[in-house]
Coordinates of C-alpha atoms in Angstrom, one line a residue:
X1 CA 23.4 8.6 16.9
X2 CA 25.9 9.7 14.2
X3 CA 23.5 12.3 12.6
X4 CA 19.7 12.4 12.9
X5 CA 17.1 13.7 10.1
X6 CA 13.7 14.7 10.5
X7 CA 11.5 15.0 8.1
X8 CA 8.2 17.5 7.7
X9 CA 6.1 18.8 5.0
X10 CA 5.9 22.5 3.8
X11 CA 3.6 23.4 0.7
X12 CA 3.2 19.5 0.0
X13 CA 7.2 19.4 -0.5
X14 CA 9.0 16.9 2.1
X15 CA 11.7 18.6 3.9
X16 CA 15.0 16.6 5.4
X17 CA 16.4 18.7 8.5
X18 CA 19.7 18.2 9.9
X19 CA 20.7 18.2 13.5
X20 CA 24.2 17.5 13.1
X21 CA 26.9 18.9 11.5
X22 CA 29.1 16.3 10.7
X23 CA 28.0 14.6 7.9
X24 CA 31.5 13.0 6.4
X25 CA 29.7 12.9 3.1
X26 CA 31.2 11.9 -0.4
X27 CA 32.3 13.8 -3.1
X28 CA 32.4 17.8 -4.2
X29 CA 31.3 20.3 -2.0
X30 CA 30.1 22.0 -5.3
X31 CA 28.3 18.5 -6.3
X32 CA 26.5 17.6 -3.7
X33 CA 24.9 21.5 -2.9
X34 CA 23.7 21.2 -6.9
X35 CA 22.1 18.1 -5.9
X36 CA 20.3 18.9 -2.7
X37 CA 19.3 22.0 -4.5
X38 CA 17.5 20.1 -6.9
X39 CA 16.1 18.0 -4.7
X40 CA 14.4 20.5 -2.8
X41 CA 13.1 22.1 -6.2
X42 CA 11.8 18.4 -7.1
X43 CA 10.4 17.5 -3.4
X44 CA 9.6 13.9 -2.2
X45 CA 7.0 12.5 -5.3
X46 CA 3.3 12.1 -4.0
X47 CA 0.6 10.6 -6.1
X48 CA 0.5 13.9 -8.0
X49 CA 3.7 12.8 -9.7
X50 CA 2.6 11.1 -13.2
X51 CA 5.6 8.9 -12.4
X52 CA 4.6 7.9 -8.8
X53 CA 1.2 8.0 -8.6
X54 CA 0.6 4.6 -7.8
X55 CA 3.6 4.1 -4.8
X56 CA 3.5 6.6 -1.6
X57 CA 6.9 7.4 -1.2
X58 CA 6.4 10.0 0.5
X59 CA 4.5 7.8 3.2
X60 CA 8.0 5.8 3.8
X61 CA 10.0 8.8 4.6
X62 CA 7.7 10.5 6.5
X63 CA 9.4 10.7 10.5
X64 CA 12.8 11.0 12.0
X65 CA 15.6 8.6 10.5
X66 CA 19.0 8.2 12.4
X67 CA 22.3 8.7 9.4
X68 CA 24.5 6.5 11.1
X69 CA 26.6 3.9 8.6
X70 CA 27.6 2.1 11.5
X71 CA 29.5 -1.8 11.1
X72 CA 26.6 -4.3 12.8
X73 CA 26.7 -7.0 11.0
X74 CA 29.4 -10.1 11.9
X75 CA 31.2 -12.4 9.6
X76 CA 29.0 -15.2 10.6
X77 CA 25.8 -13.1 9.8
X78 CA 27.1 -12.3 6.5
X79 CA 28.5 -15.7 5.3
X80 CA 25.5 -17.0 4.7
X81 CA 24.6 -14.4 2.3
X82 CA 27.9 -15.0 -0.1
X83 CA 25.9 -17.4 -1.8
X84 CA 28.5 -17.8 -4.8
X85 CA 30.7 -19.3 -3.7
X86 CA 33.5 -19.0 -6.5
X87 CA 33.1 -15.4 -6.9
X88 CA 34.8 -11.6 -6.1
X89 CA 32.5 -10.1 -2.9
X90 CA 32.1 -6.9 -2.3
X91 CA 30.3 -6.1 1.3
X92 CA 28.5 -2.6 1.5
X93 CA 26.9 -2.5 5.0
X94 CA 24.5 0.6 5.6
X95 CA 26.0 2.5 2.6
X96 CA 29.4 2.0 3.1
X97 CA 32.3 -0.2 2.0
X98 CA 33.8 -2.7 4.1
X99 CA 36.7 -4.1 2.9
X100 CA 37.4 -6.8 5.9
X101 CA 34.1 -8.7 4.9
X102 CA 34.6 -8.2 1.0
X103 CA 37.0 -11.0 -0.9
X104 CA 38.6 -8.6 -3.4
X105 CA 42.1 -9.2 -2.5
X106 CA 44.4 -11.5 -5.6
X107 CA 42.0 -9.4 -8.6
X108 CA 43.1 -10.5 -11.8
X109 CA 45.2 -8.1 -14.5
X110 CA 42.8 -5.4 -15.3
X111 CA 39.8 -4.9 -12.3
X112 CA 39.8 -2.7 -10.1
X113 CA 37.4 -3.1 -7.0
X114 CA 37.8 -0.6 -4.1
X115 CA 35.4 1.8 -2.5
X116 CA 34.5 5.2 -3.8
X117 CA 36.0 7.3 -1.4
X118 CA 39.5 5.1 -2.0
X119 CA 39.0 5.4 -6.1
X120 CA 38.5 9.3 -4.9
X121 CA 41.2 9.8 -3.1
X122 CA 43.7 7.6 -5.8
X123 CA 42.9 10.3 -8.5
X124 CA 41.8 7.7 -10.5
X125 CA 41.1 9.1 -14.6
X126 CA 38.2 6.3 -14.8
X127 CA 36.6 7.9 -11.5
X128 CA 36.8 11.4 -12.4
X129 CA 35.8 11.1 -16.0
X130 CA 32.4 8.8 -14.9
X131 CA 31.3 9.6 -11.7
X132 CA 28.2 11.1 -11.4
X133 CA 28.0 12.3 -15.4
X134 CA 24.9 9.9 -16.4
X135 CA 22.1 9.7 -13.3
X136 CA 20.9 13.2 -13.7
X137 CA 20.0 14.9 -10.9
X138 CA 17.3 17.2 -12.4
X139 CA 15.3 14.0 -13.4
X140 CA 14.2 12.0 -10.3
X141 CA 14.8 13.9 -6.5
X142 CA 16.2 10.2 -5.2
X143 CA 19.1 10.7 -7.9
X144 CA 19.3 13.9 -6.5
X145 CA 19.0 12.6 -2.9
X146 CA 21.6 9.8 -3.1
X147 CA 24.0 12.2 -5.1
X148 CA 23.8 15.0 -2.5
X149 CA 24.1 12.4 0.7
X150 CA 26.1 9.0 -0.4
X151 CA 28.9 8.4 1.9
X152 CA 31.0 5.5 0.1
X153 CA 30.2 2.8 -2.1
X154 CA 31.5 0.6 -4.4
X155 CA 34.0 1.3 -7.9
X156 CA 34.3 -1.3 -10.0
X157 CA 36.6 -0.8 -13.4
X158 CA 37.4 -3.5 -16.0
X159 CA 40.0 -2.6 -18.7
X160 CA 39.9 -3.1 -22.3
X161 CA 40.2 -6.4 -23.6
X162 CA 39.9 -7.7 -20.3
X163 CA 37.2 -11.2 -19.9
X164 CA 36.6 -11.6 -16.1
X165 CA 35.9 -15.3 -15.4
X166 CA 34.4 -14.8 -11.9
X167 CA 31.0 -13.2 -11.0
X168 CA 31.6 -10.1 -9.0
X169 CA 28.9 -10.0 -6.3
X170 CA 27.5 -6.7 -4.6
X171 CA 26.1 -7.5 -1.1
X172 CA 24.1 -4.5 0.0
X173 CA 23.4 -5.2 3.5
X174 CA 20.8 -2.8 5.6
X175 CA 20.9 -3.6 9.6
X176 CA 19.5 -1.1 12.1
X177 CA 17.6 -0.9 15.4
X178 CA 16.7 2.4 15.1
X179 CA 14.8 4.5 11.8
X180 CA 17.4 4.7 9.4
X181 CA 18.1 5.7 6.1
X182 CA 21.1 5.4 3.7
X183 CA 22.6 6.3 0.4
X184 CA 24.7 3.6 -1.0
X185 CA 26.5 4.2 -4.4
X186 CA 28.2 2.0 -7.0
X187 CA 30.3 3.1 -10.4
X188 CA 31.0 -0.1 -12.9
X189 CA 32.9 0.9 -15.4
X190 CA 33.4 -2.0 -18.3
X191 CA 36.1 -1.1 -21.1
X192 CA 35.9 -1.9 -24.8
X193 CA 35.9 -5.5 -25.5
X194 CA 35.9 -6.6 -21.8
X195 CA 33.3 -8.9 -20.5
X196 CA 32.0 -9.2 -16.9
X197 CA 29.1 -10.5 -14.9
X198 CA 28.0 -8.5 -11.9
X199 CA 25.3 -9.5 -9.0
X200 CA 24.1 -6.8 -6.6
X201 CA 21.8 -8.0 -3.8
X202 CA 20.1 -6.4 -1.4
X203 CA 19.6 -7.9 2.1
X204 CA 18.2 -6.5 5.8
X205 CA 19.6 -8.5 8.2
X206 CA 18.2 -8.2 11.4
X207 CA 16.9 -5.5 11.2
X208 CA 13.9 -4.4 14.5
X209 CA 13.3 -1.1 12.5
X210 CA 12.3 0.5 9.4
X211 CA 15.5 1.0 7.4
X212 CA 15.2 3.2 3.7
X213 CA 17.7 2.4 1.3
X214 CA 17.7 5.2 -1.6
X215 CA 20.6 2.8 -4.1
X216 CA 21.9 4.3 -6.7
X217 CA 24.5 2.6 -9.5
X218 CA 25.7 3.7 -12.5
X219 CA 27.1 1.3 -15.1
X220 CA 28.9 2.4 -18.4
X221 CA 29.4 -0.3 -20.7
X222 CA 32.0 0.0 -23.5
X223 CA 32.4 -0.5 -27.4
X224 CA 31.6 -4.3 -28.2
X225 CA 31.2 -4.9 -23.8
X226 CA 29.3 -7.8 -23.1
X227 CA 28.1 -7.5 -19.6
X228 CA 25.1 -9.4 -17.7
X229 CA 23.7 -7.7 -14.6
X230 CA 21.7 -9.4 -12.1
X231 CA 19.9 -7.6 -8.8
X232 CA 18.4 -9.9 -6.1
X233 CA 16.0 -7.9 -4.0
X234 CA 15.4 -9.3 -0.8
X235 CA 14.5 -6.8 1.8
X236 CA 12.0 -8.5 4.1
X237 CA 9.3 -7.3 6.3
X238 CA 11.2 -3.8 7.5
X239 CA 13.2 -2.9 4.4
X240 CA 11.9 -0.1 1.9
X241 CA 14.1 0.3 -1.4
X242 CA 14.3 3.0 -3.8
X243 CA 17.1 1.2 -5.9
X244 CA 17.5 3.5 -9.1
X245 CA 19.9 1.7 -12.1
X246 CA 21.4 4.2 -14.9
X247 CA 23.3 2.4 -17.9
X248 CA 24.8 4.0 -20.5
X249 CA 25.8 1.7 -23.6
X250 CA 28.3 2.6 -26.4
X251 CA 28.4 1.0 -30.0
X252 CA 28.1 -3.2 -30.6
X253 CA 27.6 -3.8 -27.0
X254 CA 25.5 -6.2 -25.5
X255 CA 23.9 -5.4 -21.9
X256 CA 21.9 -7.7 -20.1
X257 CA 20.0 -7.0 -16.8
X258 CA 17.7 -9.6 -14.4
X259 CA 15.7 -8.4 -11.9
X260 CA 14.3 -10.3 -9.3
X261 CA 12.3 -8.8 -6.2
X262 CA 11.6 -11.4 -3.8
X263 CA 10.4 -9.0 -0.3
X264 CA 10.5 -5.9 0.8
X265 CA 7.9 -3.8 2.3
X266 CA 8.6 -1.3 0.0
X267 CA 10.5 -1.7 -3.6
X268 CA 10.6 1.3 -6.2
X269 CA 12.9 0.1 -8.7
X270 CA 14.1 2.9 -11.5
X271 CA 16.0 1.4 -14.3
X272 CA 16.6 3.4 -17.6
X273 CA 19.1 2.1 -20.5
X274 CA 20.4 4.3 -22.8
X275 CA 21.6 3.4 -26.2
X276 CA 24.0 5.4 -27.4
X277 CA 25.0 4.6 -30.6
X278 CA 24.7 2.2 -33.0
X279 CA 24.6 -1.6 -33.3
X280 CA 23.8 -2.1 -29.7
X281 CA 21.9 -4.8 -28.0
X282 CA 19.8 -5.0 -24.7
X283 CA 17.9 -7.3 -22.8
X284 CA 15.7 -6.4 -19.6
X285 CA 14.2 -9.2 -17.4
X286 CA 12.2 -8.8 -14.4
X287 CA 10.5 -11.1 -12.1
X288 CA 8.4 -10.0 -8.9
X289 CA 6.8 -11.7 -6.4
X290 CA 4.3 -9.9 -4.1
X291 CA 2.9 -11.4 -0.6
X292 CA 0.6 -9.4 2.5
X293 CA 0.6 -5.8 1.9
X294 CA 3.7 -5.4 -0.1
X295 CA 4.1 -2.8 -2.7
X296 CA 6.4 -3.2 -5.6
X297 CA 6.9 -0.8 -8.2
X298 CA 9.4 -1.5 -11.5
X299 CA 9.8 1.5 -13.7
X300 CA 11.8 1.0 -16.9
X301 CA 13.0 3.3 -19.8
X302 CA 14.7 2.3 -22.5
X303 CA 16.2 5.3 -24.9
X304 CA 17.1 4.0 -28.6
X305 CA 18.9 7.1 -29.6
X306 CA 20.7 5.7 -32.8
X307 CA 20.2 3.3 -35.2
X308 CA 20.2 -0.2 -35.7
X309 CA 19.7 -1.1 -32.5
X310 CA 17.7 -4.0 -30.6
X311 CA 16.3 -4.5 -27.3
X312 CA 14.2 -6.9 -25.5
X313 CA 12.1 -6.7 -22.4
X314 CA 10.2 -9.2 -20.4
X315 CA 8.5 -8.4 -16.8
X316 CA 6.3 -10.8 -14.5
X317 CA 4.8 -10.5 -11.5
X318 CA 2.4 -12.8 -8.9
X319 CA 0.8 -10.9 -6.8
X320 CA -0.7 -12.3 -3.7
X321 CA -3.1 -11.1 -0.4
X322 CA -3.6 -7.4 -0.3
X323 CA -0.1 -6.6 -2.1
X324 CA 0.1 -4.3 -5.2
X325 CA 2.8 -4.3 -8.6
X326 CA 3.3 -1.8 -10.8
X327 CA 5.0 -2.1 -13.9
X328 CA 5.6 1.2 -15.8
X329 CA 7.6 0.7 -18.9
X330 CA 8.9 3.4 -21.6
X331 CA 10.3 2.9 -24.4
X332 CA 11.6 6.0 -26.5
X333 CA 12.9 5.9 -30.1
X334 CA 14.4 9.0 -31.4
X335 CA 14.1 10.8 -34.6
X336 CA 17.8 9.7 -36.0
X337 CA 17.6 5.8 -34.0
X338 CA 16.1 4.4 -37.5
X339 CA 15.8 0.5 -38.0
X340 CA 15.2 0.1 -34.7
X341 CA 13.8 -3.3 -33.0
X342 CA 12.1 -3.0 -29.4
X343 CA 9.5 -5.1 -27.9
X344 CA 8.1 -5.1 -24.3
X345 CA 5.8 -7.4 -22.5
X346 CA 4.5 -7.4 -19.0
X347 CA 2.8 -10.7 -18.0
X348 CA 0.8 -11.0 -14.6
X349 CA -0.9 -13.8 -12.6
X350 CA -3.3 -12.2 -9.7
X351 CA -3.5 -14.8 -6.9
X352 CA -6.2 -13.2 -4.7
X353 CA -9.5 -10.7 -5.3
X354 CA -7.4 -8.3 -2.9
X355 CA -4.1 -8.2 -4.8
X356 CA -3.9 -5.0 -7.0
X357 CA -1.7 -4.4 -10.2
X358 CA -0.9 -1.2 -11.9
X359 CA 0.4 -2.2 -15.4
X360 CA 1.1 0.4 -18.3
X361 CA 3.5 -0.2 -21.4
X362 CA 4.5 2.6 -23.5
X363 CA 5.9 3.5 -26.8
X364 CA 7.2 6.8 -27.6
X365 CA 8.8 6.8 -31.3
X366 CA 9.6 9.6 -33.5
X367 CA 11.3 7.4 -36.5
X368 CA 9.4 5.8 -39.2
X369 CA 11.3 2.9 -40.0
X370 CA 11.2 0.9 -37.1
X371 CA 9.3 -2.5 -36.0
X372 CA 8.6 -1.7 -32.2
X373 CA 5.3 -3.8 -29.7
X374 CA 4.1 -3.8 -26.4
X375 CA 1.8 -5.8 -24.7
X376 CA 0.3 -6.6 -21.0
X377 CA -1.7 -9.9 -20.1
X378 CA -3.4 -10.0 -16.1
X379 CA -5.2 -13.0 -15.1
X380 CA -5.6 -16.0 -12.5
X381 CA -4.3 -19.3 -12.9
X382 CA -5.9 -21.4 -15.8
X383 CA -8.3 -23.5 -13.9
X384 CA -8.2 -26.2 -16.9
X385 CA -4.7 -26.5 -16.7
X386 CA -5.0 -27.2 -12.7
X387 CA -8.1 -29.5 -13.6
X388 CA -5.5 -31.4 -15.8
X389 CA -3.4 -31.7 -13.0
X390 CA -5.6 -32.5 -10.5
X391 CA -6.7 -35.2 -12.7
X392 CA -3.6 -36.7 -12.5
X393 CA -3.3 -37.5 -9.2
X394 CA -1.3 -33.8 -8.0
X395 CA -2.9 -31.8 -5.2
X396 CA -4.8 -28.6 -5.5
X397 CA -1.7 -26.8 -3.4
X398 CA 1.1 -28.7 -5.3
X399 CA -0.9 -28.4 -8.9
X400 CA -0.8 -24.4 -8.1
X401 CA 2.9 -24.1 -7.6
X402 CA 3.8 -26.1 -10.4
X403 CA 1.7 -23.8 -12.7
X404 CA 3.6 -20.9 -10.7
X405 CA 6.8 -22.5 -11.5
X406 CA 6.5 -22.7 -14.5
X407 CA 5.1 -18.9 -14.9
X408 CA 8.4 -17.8 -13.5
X409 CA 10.5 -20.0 -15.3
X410 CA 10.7 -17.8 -18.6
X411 CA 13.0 -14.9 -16.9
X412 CA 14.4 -17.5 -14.0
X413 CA 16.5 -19.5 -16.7
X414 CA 17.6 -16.5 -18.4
X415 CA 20.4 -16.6 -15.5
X416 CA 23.2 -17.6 -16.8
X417 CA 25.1 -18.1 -13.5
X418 CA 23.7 -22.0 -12.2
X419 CA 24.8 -21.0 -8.6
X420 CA 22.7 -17.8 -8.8
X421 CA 19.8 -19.8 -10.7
X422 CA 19.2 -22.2 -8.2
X423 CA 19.3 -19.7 -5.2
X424 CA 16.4 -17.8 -7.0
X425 CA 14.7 -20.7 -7.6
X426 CA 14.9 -22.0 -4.2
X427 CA 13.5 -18.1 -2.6
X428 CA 11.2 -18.9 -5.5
X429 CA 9.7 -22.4 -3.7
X430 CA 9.6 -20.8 -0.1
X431 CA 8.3 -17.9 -1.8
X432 CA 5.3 -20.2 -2.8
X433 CA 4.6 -22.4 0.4

């Protein structure tokens, strides 16, 4: 083992010890004791934090975790998981870059994909002016966490003007035998007037232990950008995810992000948008599906903080066995964001007595001239419209998933991408078998 951490609890605060030295960790010396300073100020969250009271986080980290970023994964394990096939690939296995496996080789005029520690060491003016400026380490201990103990990562710069053609896919792989956690990083940087479409998914690939992945990207998206953002979260049965997204928007640009959590044992996903100026627009799609005793937790904050600005969010979930959602949603509109347009829904279909979900919408708004909703529905499935079904000659089984189908359909075609629609769709079906 590279490095090994243990983990106990003093005055209800979870404490990481190191018994190695050697950590080969990213970035300033200066940075990364700031962070872990905060972090030990902020603890591990318990059910006494307001914004983790319903997931035990502390529960998942709770043991002794190996640190290693070793390479286990072989080409033939990950080729199945490039499933656009027409795209630039990126490969980050256990945190860190790995340029062999990733196709970024023949990039057009104006991207720039490398690793962190390579955009580091180039000096590059992007990197230095963006790099750990907009997740805030005083505001969540995982930002803190990840900043404090990332090893590499992903940079991903596309200059002004500049339309990219070609989805750039993220393939976070996890693969241990052993407890493990990592810290995997990204930087997207989109210029003025350039357009991109970027896919991050999240895999553990045979994986006979628990492995914690505490994901952390940062994406800054430029005057008049127009960038869609899709994260596919498949973790199965022995992957827990704290996967925290921080965007930054600047004036007239247009920011779309889709996410989809189809397993994990654990899934806390953080996602706050911040609008920056004015004339901005913004569009927040989730979809998860919960089985056994899954947990999956979506908080969202979006922060108008000029005028004139729109955004748009839609959740659903279908939660199934003993599993439990959570869908925590904030929208904030400050004093100066005047004429301001924001609406949130959360929409859930509850598939057994056991199944629990947590839903809770909120509107923060310190403006007067604004037109602003939020609104949660929980139910089962409408027994008329499976009587109607039935009726017509469709199974009791086949009449459900067509109902559930159809459910999910609403954020599924909001892909824009048809290769990376019908993959969803298709984890959808054996999702639902």
């Amino acid at each position: 083992m590279e490095t090994v951490i243990k983990t106990r609890t003093i005055k209800d605060k979870l404490i990481f010890e190191f018994e190695n030295s050697k950590l080969f960790l990213f970035g300033s010396t200066q940075l990364r004791d700031n962070a872990m300073e905060s972090f030990y100020k902020q603890g591990i969250p318990t059910r006494k934090h307001e914004e983790y009271k319903y997931t035990r986080v502390d529960l998942m980290l709770k043991g002794e975790f190996d640190f290693s970023t070793n390479k286990n994964c072989s080409d033939a394990q990950i080729e199945p998981l490039k499933f656009l096939k027409d795209a630039y690939v990126v490969v980050i296995e256990n945190g860190v870059f790995v340029e062999g496996s990733s196709n970024v080789e023949n990039l057009p005029k104006g991207l720039t994909i490398c690793s962190l520690v390579d955009a580091e060491k180039s000096n590059s003016p992007v990197f230095e002016k963006h790099y750990a400026q907009y997740a805030d380490v005083k505001t969540d201990p995982f930002i803190a966490l990840n900043t404090a103990m990332t090893k590499d990562g992903a940079f991903i710069h596309i200059a002004k003007n500049e339309i990219i053609e070609k989805p750039i896919h993220v393939i976070h792989i996890s693969t241990t035998s052993v407890n493990t956690i990592i810290h995997p990083r990204n930087l997207i940087v989109i210029d003025e007037n350039a357009q991109a479409k970027i896919i991050e998914s999240f895999e553990t690939v045979s994986a006979t232990a628990k492995t914690v992945s505490n994901a952390l990207t940062e994406i800054v998206v430029g005057k008049d950008a127009i960038v869609d953002h899709y994260k596919i979260q498949d973790e199965k049965e022995l992957g827990y995810l704290v996967n925290t997204t921080q965007v930054i928007q600047q004036r007239q640009s247009v920011f779309s992000t889709h996410t989809f959590t189809l397993s994990g044992s654990l899934v806390r996903n953080n996602l706050t948008v911040v609008l920056d100026d004015e004339h901005i627009e913004s569009h927040l799609n989730g979809l998860y599906l919960t089985v056994g005793n899954q947990v999956v937790d979506n908080h969202t904050v979006v922060d108008h903080r000029k005028p004139n600005c729109n955004s748009n969010e839609l959740y659903k979930g279908i939660i199934e066995g003993k599993s439990t959602a959570t869908f925590n949603g904030k929208i904030f509109v400050r004093k100066d964001a005047q004429k301001t347009n924001a609406f949130q829904s959360n929409k859930n279909i509850l598939l057994s007595l056991a199944g629990t979900i947590n839903t809770k919408p909120q509107l923060e708004i310190y403006a007067d001239d604004v037109k602003c909703s939020h609104g949660s529905t929980t139910g089962k499935l409408d027994e008329a419209k499976i009587f109607y079904l039935r009726a017509r000659g469709i199974g009791l089984v086949n009449a459900k998933k067509l109902l559930m189908h159809a459910f999910a359909s609403e954020v599924v075609n909001t892909i824009k991408i048809e290769a990376l629609r019908e993959y969803v769709e298709e984890k959808i079906s054996k999702t639902f078998e």
